[in-house]
Short mmCIF file of C-alpha atoms in Angstrom, two decimals:
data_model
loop_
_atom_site.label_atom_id
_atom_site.label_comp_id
_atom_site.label_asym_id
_atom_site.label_seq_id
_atom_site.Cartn_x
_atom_site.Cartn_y
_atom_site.Cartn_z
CA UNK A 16 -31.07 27.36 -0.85
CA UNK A 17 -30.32 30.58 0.89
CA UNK A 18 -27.05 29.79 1.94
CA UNK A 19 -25.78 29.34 -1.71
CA UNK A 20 -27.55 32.74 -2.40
CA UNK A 21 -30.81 33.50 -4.16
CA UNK A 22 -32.63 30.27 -6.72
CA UNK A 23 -30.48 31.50 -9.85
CA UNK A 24 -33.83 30.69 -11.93
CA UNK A 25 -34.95 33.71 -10.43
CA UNK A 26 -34.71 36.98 -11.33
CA UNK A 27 -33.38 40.00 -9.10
CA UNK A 28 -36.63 42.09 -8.64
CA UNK A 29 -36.63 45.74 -8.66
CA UNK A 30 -39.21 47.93 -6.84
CA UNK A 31 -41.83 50.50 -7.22
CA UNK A 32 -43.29 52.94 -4.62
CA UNK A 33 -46.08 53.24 -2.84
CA UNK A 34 -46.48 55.58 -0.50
CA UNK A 35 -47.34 54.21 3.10
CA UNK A 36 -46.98 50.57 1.97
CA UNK A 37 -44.18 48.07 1.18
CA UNK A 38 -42.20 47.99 -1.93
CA UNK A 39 -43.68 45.72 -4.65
CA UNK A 40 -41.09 44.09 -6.65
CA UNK A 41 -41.25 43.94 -10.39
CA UNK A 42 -38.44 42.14 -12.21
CA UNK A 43 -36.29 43.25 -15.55
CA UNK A 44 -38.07 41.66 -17.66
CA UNK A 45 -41.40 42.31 -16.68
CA UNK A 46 -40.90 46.55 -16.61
CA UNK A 47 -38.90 45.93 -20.00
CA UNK A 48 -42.22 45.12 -20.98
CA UNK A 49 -44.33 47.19 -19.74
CA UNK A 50 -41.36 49.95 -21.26
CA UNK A 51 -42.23 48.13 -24.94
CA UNK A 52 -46.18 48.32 -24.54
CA UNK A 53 -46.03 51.71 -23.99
CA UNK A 54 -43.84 52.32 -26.74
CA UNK A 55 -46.41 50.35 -28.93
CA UNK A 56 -49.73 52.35 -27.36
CA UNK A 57 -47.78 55.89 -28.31
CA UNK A 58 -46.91 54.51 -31.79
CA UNK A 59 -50.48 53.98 -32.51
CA UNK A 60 -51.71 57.10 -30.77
CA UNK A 61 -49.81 59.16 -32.72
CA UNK A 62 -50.70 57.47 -35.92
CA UNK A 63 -54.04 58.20 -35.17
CA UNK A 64 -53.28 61.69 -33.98
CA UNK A 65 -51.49 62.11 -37.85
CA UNK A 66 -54.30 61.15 -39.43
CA UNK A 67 -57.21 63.28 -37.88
CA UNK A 68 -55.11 65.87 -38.21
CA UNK A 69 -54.35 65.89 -42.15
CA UNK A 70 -55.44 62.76 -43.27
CA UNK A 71 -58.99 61.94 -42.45
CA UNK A 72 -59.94 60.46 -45.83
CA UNK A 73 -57.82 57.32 -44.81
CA UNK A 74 -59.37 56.73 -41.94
CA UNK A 75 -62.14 54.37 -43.44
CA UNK A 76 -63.25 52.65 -40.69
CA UNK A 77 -64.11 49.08 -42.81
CA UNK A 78 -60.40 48.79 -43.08
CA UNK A 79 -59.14 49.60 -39.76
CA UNK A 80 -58.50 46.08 -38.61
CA UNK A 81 -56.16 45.64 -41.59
CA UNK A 82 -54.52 49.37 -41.06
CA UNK A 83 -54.18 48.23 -37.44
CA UNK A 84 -52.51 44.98 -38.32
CA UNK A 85 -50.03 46.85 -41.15
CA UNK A 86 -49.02 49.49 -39.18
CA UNK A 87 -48.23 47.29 -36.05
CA UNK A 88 -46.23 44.79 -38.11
CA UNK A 89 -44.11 47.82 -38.81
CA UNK A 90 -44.55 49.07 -35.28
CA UNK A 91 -42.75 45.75 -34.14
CA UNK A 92 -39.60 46.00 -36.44
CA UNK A 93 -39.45 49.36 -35.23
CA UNK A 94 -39.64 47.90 -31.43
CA UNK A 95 -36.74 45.44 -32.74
CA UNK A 96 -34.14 49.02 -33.74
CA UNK A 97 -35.35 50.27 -30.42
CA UNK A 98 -33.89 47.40 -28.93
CA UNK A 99 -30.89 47.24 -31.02
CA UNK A 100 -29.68 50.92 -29.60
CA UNK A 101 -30.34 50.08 -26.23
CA UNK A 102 -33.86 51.65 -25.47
CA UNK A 103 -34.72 48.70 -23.34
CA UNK A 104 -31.57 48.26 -20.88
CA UNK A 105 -33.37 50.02 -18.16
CA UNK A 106 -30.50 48.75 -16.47
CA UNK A 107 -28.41 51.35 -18.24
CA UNK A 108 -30.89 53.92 -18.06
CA UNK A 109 -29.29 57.00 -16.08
CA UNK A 110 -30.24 60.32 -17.72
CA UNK A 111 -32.76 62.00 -20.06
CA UNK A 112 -29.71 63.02 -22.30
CA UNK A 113 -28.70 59.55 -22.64
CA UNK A 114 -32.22 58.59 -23.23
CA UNK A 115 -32.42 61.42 -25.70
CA UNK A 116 -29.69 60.33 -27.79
CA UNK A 117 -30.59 56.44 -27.97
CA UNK A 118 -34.42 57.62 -29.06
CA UNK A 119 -32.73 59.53 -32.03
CA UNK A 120 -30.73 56.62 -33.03
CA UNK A 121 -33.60 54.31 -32.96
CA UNK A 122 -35.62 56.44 -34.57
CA UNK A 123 -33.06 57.00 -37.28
CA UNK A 124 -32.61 53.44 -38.13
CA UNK A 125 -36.49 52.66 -37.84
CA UNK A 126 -37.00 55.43 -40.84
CA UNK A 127 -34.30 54.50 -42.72
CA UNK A 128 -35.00 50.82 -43.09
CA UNK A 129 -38.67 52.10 -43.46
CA UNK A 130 -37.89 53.76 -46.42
CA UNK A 131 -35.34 51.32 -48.05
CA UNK A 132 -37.85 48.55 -47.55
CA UNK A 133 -41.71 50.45 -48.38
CA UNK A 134 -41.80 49.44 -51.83
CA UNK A 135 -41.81 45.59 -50.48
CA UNK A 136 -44.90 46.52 -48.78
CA UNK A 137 -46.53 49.25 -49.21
CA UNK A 138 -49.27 47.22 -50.91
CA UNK A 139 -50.02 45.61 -47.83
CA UNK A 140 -49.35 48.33 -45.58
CA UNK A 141 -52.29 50.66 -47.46
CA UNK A 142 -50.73 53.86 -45.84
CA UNK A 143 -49.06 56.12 -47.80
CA UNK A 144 -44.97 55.80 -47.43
CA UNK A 145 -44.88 59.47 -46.07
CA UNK A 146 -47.38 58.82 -43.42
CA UNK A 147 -45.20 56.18 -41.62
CA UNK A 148 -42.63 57.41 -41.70
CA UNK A 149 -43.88 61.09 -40.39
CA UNK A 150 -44.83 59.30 -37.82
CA UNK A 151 -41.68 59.16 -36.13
CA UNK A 152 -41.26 62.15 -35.45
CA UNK A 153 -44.40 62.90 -34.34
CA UNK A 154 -43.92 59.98 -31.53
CA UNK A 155 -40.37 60.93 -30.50
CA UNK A 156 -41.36 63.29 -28.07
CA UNK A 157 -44.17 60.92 -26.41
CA UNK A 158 -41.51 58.49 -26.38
CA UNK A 159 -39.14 60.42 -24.93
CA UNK A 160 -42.18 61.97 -22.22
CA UNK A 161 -42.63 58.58 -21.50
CA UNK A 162 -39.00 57.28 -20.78
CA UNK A 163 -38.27 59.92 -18.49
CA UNK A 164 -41.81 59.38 -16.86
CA UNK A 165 -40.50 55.89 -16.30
CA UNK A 166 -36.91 56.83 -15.04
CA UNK A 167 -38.68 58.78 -12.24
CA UNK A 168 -41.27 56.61 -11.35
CA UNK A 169 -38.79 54.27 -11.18
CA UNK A 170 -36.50 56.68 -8.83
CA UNK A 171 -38.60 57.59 -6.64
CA UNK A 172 -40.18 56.73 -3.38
CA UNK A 173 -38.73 54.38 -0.47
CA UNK A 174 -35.68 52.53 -1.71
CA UNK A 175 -34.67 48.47 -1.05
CA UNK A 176 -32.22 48.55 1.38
CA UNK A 177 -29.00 46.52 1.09
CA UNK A 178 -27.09 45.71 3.95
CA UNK A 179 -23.28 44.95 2.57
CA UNK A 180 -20.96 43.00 3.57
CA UNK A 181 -17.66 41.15 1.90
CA UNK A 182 -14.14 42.38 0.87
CA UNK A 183 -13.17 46.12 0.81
CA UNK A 184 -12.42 45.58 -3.16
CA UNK A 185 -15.85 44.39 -3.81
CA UNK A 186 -17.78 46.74 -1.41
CA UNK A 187 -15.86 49.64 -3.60
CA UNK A 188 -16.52 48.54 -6.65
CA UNK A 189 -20.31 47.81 -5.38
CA UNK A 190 -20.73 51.31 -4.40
CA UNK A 191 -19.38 52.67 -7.42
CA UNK A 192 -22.02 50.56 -9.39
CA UNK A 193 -24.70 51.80 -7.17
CA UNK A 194 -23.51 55.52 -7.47
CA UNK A 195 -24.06 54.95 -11.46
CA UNK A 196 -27.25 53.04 -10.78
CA UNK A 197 -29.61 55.37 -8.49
CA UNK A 198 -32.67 55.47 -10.52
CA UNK A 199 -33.12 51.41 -10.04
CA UNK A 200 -34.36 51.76 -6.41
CA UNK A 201 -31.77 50.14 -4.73
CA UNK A 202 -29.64 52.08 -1.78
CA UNK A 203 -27.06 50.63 0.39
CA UNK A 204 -28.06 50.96 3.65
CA UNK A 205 -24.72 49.62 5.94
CA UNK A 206 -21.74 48.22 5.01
CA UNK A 207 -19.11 45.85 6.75
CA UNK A 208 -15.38 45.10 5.65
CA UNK A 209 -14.31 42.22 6.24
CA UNK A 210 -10.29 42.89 6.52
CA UNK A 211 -8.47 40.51 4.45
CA UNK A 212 -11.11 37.86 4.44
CA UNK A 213 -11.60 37.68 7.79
CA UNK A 214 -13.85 39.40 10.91
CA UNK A 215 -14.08 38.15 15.08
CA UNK A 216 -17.56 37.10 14.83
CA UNK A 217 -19.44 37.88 11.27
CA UNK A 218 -22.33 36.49 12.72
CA UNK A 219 -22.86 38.88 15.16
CA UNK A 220 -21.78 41.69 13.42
CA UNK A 221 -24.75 41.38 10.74
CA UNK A 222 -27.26 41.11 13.45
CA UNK A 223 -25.77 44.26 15.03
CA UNK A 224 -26.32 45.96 11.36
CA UNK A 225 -29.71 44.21 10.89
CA UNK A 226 -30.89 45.35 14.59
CA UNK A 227 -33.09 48.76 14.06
CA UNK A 228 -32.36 48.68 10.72
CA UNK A 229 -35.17 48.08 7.74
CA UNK A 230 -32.69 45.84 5.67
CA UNK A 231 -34.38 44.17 2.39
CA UNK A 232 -31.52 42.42 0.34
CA UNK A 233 -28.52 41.28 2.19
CA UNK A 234 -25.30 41.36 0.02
CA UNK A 235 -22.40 39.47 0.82
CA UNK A 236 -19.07 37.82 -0.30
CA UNK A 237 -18.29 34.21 -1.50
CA UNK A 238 -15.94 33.91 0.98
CA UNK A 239 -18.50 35.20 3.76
CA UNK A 240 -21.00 33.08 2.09
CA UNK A 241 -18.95 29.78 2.46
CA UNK A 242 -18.74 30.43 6.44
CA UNK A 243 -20.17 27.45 8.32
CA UNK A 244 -20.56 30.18 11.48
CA UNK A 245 -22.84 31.79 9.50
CA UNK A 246 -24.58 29.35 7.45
CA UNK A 247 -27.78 28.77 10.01
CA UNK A 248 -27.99 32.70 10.31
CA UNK A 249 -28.56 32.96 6.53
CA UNK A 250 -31.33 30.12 7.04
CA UNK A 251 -33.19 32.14 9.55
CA UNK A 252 -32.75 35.47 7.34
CA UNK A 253 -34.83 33.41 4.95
CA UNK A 254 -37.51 32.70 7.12
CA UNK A 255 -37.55 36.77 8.14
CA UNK A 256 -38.30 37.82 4.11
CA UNK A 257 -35.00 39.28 3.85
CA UNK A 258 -33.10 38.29 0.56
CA UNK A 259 -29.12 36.55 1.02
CA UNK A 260 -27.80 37.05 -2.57
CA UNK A 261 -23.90 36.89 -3.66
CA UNK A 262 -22.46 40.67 -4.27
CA UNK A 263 -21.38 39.38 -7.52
CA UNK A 264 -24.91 38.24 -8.58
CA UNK A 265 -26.34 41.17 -7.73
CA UNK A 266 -23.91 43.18 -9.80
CA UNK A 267 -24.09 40.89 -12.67
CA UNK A 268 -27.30 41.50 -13.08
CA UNK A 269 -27.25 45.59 -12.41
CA UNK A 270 -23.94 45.88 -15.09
CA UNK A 271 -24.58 43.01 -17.21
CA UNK A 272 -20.92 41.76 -16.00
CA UNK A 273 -19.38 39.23 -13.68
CA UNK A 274 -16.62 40.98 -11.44
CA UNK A 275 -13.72 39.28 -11.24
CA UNK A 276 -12.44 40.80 -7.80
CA UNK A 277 -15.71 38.92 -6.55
CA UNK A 278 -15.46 35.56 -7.72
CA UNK A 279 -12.86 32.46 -6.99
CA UNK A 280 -12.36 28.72 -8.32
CA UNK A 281 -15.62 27.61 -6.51
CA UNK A 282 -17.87 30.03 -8.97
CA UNK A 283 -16.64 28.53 -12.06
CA UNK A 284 -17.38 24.88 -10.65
CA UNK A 285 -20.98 25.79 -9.38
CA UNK A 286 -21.64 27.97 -12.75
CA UNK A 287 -20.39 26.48 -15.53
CA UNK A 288 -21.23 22.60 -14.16
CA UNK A 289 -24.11 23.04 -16.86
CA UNK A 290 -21.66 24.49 -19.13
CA UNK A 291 -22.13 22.16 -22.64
CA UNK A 292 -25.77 23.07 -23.64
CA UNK A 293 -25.84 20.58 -26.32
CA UNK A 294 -28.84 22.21 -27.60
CA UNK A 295 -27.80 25.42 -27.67
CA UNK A 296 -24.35 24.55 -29.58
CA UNK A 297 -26.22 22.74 -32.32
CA UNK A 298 -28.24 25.62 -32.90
CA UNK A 299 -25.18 28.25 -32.41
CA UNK A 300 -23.55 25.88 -34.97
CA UNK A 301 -26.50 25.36 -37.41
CA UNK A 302 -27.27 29.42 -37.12
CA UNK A 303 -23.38 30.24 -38.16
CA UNK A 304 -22.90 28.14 -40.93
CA UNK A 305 -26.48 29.58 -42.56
CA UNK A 306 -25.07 33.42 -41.55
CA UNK A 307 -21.75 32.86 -42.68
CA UNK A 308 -23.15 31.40 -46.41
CA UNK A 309 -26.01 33.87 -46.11
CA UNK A 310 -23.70 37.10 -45.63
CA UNK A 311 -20.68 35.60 -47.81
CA UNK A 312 -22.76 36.11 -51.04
CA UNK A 313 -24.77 39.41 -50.26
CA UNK A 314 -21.35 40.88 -49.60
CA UNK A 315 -19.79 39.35 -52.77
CA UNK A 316 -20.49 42.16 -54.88
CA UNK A 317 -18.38 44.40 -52.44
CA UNK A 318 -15.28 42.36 -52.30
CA UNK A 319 -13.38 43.45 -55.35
CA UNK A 320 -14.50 47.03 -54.76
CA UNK A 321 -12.96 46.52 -51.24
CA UNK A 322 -10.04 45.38 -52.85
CA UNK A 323 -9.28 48.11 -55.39
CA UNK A 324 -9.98 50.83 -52.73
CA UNK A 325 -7.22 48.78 -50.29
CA UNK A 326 -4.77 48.99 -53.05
CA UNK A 327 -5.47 52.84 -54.90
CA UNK A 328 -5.03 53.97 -50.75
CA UNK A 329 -1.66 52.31 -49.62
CA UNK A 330 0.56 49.66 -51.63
CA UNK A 331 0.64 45.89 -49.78
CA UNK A 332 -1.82 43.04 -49.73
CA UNK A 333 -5.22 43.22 -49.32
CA UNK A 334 -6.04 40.72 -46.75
CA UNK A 335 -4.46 40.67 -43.25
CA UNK A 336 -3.62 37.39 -41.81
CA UNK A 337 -2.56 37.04 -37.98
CA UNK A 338 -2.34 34.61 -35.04
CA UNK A 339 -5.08 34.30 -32.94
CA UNK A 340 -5.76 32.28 -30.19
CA UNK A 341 -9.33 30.49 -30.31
CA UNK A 342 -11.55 27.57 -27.70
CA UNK A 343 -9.08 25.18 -26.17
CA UNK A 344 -6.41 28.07 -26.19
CA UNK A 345 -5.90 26.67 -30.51
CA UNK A 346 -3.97 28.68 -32.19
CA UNK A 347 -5.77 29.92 -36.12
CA UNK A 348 -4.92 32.46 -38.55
CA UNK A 349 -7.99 34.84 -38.49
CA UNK A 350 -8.29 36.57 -42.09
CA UNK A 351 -9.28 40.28 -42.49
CA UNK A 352 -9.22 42.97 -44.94
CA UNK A 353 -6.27 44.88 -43.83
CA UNK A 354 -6.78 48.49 -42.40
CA UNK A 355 -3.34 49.43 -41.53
CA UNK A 356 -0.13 50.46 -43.33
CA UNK A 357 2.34 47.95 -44.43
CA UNK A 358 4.42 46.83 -42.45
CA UNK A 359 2.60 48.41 -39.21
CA UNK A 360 4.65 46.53 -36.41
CA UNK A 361 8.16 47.17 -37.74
CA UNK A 362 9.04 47.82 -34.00
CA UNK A 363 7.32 45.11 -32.47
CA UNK A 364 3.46 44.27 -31.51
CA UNK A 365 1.40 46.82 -29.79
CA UNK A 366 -2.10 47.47 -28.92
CA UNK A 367 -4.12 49.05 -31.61
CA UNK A 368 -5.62 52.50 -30.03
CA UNK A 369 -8.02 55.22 -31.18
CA UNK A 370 -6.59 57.55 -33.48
CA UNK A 371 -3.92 55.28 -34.51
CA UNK A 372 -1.69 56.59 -37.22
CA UNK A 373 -0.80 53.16 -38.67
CA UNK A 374 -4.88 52.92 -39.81
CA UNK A 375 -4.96 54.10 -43.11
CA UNK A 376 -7.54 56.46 -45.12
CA UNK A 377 -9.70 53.62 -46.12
CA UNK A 378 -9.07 51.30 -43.27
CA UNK A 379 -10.66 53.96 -41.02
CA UNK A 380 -13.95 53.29 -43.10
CA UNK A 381 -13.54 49.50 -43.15
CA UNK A 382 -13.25 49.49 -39.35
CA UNK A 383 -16.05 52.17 -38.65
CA UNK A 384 -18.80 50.25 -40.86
CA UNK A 385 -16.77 46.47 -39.55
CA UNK A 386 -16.61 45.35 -43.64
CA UNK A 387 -12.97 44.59 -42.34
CA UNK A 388 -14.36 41.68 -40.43
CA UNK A 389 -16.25 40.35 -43.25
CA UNK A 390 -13.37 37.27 -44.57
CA UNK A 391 -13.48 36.41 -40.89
CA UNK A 392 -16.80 34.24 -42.30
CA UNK A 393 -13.92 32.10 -43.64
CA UNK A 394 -13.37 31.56 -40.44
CA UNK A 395 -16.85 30.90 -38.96
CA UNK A 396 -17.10 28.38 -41.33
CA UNK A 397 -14.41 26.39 -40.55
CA UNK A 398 -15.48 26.48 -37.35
CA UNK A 399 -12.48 28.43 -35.87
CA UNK A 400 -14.92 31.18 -34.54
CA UNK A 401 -18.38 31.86 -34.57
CA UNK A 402 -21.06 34.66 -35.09
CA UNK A 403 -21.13 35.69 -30.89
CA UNK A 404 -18.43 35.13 -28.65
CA UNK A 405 -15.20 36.73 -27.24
CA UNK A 406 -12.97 38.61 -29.57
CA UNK A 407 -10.26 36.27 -30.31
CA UNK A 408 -6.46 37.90 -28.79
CA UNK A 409 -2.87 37.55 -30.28
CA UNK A 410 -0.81 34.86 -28.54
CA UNK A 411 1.93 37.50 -27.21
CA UNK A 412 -1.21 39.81 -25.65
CA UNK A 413 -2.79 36.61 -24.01
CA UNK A 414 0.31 35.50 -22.46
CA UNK A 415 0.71 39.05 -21.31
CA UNK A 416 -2.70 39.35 -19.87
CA UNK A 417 -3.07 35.77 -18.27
CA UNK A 418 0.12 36.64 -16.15
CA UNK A 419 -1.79 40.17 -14.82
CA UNK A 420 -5.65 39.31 -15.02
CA UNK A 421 -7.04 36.59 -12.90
CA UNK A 422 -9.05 33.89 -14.44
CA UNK A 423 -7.84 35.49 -18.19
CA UNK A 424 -8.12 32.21 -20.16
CA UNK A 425 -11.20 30.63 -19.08
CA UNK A 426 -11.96 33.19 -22.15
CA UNK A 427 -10.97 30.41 -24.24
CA UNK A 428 -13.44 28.01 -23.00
CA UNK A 429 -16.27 29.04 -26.03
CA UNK A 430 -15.39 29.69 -29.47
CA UNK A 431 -13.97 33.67 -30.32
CA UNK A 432 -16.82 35.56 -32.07
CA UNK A 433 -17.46 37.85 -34.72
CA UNK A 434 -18.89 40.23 -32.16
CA UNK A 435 -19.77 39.70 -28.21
CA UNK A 436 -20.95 40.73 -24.96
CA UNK A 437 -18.31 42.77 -24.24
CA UNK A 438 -18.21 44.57 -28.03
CA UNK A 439 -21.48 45.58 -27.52
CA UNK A 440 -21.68 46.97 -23.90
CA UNK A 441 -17.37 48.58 -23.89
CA UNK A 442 -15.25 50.45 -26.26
CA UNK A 443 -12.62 49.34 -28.14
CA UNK A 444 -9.53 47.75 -25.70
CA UNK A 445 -6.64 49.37 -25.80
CA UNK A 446 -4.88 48.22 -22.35
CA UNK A 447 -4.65 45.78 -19.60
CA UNK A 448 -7.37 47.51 -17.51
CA UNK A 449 -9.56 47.58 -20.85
CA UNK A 450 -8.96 43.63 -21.49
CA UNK A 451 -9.94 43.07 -17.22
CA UNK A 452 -12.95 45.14 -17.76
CA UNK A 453 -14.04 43.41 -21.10
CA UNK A 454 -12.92 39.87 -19.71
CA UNK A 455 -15.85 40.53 -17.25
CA UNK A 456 -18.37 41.04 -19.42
CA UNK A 457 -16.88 37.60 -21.53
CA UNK A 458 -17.38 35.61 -18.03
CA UNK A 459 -21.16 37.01 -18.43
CA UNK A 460 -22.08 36.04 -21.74
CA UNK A 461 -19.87 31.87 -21.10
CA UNK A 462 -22.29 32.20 -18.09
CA UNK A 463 -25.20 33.07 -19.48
CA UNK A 464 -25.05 32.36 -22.72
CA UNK A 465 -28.70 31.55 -24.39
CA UNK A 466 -30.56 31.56 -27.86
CA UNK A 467 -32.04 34.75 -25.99
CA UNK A 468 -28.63 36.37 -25.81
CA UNK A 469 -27.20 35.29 -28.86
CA UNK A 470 -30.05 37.05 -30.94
CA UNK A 471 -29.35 40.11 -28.66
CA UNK A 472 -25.80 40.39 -29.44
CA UNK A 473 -26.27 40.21 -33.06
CA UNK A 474 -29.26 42.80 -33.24
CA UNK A 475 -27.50 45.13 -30.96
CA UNK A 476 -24.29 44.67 -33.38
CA UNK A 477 -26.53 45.30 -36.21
CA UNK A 478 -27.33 48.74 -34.58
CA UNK A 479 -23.39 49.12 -34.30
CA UNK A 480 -22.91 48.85 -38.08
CA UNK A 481 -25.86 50.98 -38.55
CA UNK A 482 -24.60 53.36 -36.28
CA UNK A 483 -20.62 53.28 -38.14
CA UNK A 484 -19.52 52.92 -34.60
CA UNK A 485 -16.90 50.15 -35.24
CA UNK A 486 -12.95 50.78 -34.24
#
């Protein structure tokens, strides 16, 4: 179906280089896991590089099988933190600093747990509790070696060439992607405008860019896309090995985001047609209602202490209780320890921003480690929210932002979440060009939303808390 765009079971592919041949494509997911086998190779390596180096005795090669199987149960939790801080989203890869700084945080959260958790079992593991964990650092800089291996390899040699053509908003915003996004392999080649929707003959002016031209991936607007003039050229594109694909599929799947200056009524019909996964909702439901009882009583304990530390820091009550609206566009009162002064909108409501002076002492560290979100599972339970979905708004900001932002409520088509998509890949909101630029990411996850996904939120949020990285 090339005139609809590419089969959306299939995945964008990304390229490698060989020299004096064609591209080969290899998808996400399959160079995500040839990133993870790597990482797994270098773990063991440089356990065995530890212990030929100080620790020979342990090497007692009757119970290597059982060393091997230990260690690489540990290996993969480790593999899990990487995960968590983003090691994986070659997507997101862009420089060896930024690759620098998610290894440390992995590696951070892989020793701590390590150590909180040896005594569980260290009888099984056999290794002493100093040995794994030394051999972190001892790894970090193959990792890192690695990674940046990868990032060029990945950069380098002849690029797939895209051959534009839509909107002037959405070739912009394309190019800035692209400019953020070199070391994927893609490079835009030509690009066409077509002035307020419309061009003499499209037809003919994409054969004019495709004549002498090597073009791979052909990029173009819904509203070029729904053209019956050139419909039949698409179908003969096809038959050429040259890839039609929507410019908003190909940036979702570059930024992890659906762009909203790319999209009308007719994506919503043809993307959320299969939008009650009846499956999926009884296991979202099933996996909340176990979380929320789960986390309600290992955080017991902390409650009162929360509570004493709320009062002793600024006189008022100790939970927060505010409008919100939830799925349907339902208004609830979502319930949360409170973090700011009493009395905080005196002169009316306002966004919350960083550095806010209303945020008290102690409600900076309730917000940085997210233990101010915790009587929210009051919430989760009742089924008002849920573990993963978009952050629910105040009535007066939605009103606000459904009068500036196109598309702003279909927000309200999935329960609000604890955490989501757009928590995990934006910082905090603190304006109406924040709340467009997290409402894309939100039209992502109601898109895409999976068991797959749902896990990934929660262990990158997990890394978040970890991290104290909360607003």
């Amino acid at each position: 179906m090339i005139e609809g765009g590419l089969n959306r079971a299939e995945s964008i592919c990304l390229p490698f280089a060989l020299k004096g041949k064609r591209r080969i494509s290899i998808s996400f997911p399959l160079r995500k896991g040839i990133l993870c086998l790597g990482d797994l190779l270098l773990l063991n390596l440089s356990l065995f590089l530890l212990l030929t180096m100080g620790h020979f005795a342990l090497l007692n090669f009757e119970v290597v099988p059982r060393h091997l199987i230990a260690s690489n149960i540990l290996f993969g939790a480790w593999l899990v933190f990487f995960y968590s801080v983003g090691l994986y989203d070659i997507e997101r890869f862009a420089t060896p600093g930024t690759i620098g700084r998610r290894l440390l945080q992995g590696l951070g959260i892989s020793g701590m747990v390590t150590i909180v958790f040896f005594d569980t079992f260290s009888s099984f593991l056999m290794l002493p509790e100093t040995i794994l964990v030394m051999d972190l650092p001892l790894a970090a800089p193959l990792l890192f070696a690695w990674r940046v291996l990868f990032l060029r390899w990945s950069s380098n040699g002849t690029k797939m060439q895209i051959l534009l053509c839509g909107k002037k908003t959405e070739i912009n915003d394309f190019h800035r992607i692209m400019s953020e996004s070199s070391h994927l392999g893609f490079e835009i080649s030509r690009s066409f405008v077509l002035w307020n929707g419309e061009n003499v003959s499209p037809a003919s002016t994409i054969l004019n860019c495709l004549n002498g031209n090597h073009i791979d991936i052909l990029a173009i607007s819904r509203q070029l896309r729904e053209e019956p003039s050139v419909r039949g050229l698409f179908y003969e594109l096809l038959c050429s090995g040259i890839h039609v694909v929507e410019i908003s599929h190909l940036s979702e799947q570059l930024t992890g985001k659906i762009p909203v200056c790319a999209i009308n009524e007719g994506w919503f019909v043809e993307n959320l047609r299969e939008f009650n996964k009846r499956g999926f909702e009884t296991f979202k439901r099933v996996l909340d209602l176990a979380a929320a009882v789960l986390l309600g009583i290992l955080t017991a304990l902390i409650f009162p202490l929360v509570a004493l530390a709320i009062k002793l820091d600024d006189p008022g009550p100790i939970l927060f209780r505010q409008k919100r609206v939830g799925k349907g566009g339902r208004l609830f009162d979502v319930i949360k320890f409170r973090t700011m002064v009493k009395d905080a909108e005196r002169e009316g409501v306002q966004w919350s921003a960083e550095g806010d002076p209303r945020i008290t002492a102690v409600g900076h560290v309730l917000r940085k480690t997210r233990i101010d979100e915790l009587p929210q599972l009051w919430n989760v339970l009742k089924g008002e929210m849920s573990l993963v979905g978009p952050r629910p708004e105040r009535p007066e900001f939605v009103k606000q932002l459904a009068e500036t932002i196109p598309f702003y409520e279909t927000r309200h088509l999935v329960e609000p979440g604890l955490t989501g998509w757009a928590q995990i890949n934006f910082r905090y909101g603190s304006s109406v060009d924040d709340a467009k630029e997290k409402l894309q990411y939100e039209l992502y996850y109601i898109k895409n939303r999976s068991v797959r996904l749902e896990l990934s939120i929660l262990i990158k949020t997990l890394a978040t808390v970890l991290r104290f990285e909360g607003r």
